Amino acid sequence: MTDLLTRTGTARAPSVARRRRLPGWARPALLLAPAVLMLGVFFGWPLVDIVRQAFTEPEPGLGNFRDLLGDPTTVRVVVRTLVMALVVAVTTLLLAYPYAYLMTVTGPRARAVLMALVLLPFWTSLMARNFAWIVLLQDGGPLGMLGSLFGRDGHGLLGSAPGVAIGMIQVLLPYMVLPLYSVMSGIDHRLLSAASGLGASKVTCFRRIYLPLSLPGVISGTTLVFVLALGFYVTPKLLGSPKESMVAQVIGTKVEKLLDFGGAGAFSVLLLAITALLLLLVARVSRAGAALGLSGAGGKGREED
């Protein structure tokens, strides 16, 4: 029996020694390898292929980009997409900011109800929501009848830019509420009480204390909604019209109907470049805010208790 235990221990010792010889970065790298491989296969390679087609189809060179940037229609589509994304981001911010604040000041039961209302759209099919908006926005629909009270003669918003914006706002609103609530829930409200006790008005407390502390949530939520709105396809396709086409719709038309894979790739690269520049700008603004001490200051009071 002693010999058996001795041999077993001797056999296990080299494997333990081999595990201990692994560098500190090896185990995390092995754990991340499957995820990195999946991202490379399903996201990295298609992106590389799109860029390749942009520079090689139908012939190698920059012809696709020259045609793209020299076309006035392309410029109008890009500007329309940027304006629509900005309108959607600003509107969702104005709607989500007081809602997220309400979630931080209510009790646990009311907060659970408010959170359920935010998460409810994720449990509903996107197509079902879009078809519901088609019914609401069409001529003679509820919104059209409401508009008749203001002289619109029952005409709905289906096929118009406002109708597309309404549908996108409804879909993207949770993506603004959740980052705002994540930051606002960490703000110590005793800072506002202290400022109020020192004579500051409610407007001053909000402007000088609460708003700066909530800026990280504002920046992250606005960036997320803006980037998502840039590439929106289904909602503008169903609620909009060809006259109100956005970048994603034009790319889809080039691929499905015109078989212009090079032009679609160039348009995709242009959209990717715009998104990358936006993210770089947001990163610089976030670093500047961190240097001024605007992030993370709200939770210090709770951590020190």
Coordinates of C-alpha atoms in Angstrom, one line a residue, residues 49-50 52-59 63-69 71 74 247 249-269:
D49 CA -13.3 40.8 -46.0
I50 CA -15.5 43.9 -46.3
R52 CA -10.8 43.9 -48.9
Q53 CA -13.8 44.2 -51.2
A54 CA -13.9 48.0 -50.7
F55 CA -10.4 48.2 -52.2
T56 CA -10.5 45.4 -54.7
E57 CA -14.0 45.2 -56.2
P58 CA -14.5 45.5 -59.1
E59 CA -10.9 46.5 -59.6
G63 CA -12.2 54.0 -57.2
N64 CA -15.1 53.0 -54.8
F65 CA -14.1 55.8 -52.4
R66 CA -13.8 58.4 -55.2
D67 CA -17.2 57.5 -56.5
L68 CA -18.6 57.5 -53.0
L69 CA -17.3 60.8 -51.9
D71 CA -21.7 61.5 -55.2
T74 CA -23.9 59.9 -50.6
V247 CA -26.7 54.5 -44.5
Q249 CA -30.5 51.0 -46.1
V250 CA -28.2 52.3 -48.9
I251 CA -25.7 49.5 -48.1
G252 CA -28.5 46.9 -48.2
T253 CA -29.7 48.2 -51.6
K254 CA -26.2 48.1 -53.0
V255 CA -25.7 44.5 -51.9
E256 CA -29.2 43.1 -52.6
K257 CA -30.3 44.9 -55.8
L258 CA -27.2 46.4 -57.4
L259 CA -24.7 43.7 -56.5
D260 CA -22.2 46.5 -55.9
F261 CA -20.2 44.8 -53.2
G262 CA -17.2 47.2 -53.6
G263 CA -19.4 50.3 -53.2
A264 CA -21.2 48.7 -50.2
G265 CA -17.8 47.9 -48.7
A266 CA -16.6 51.5 -49.2
F267 CA -19.8 52.8 -47.6
S268 CA -19.3 50.4 -44.7
V269 CA -15.7 51.5 -44.2

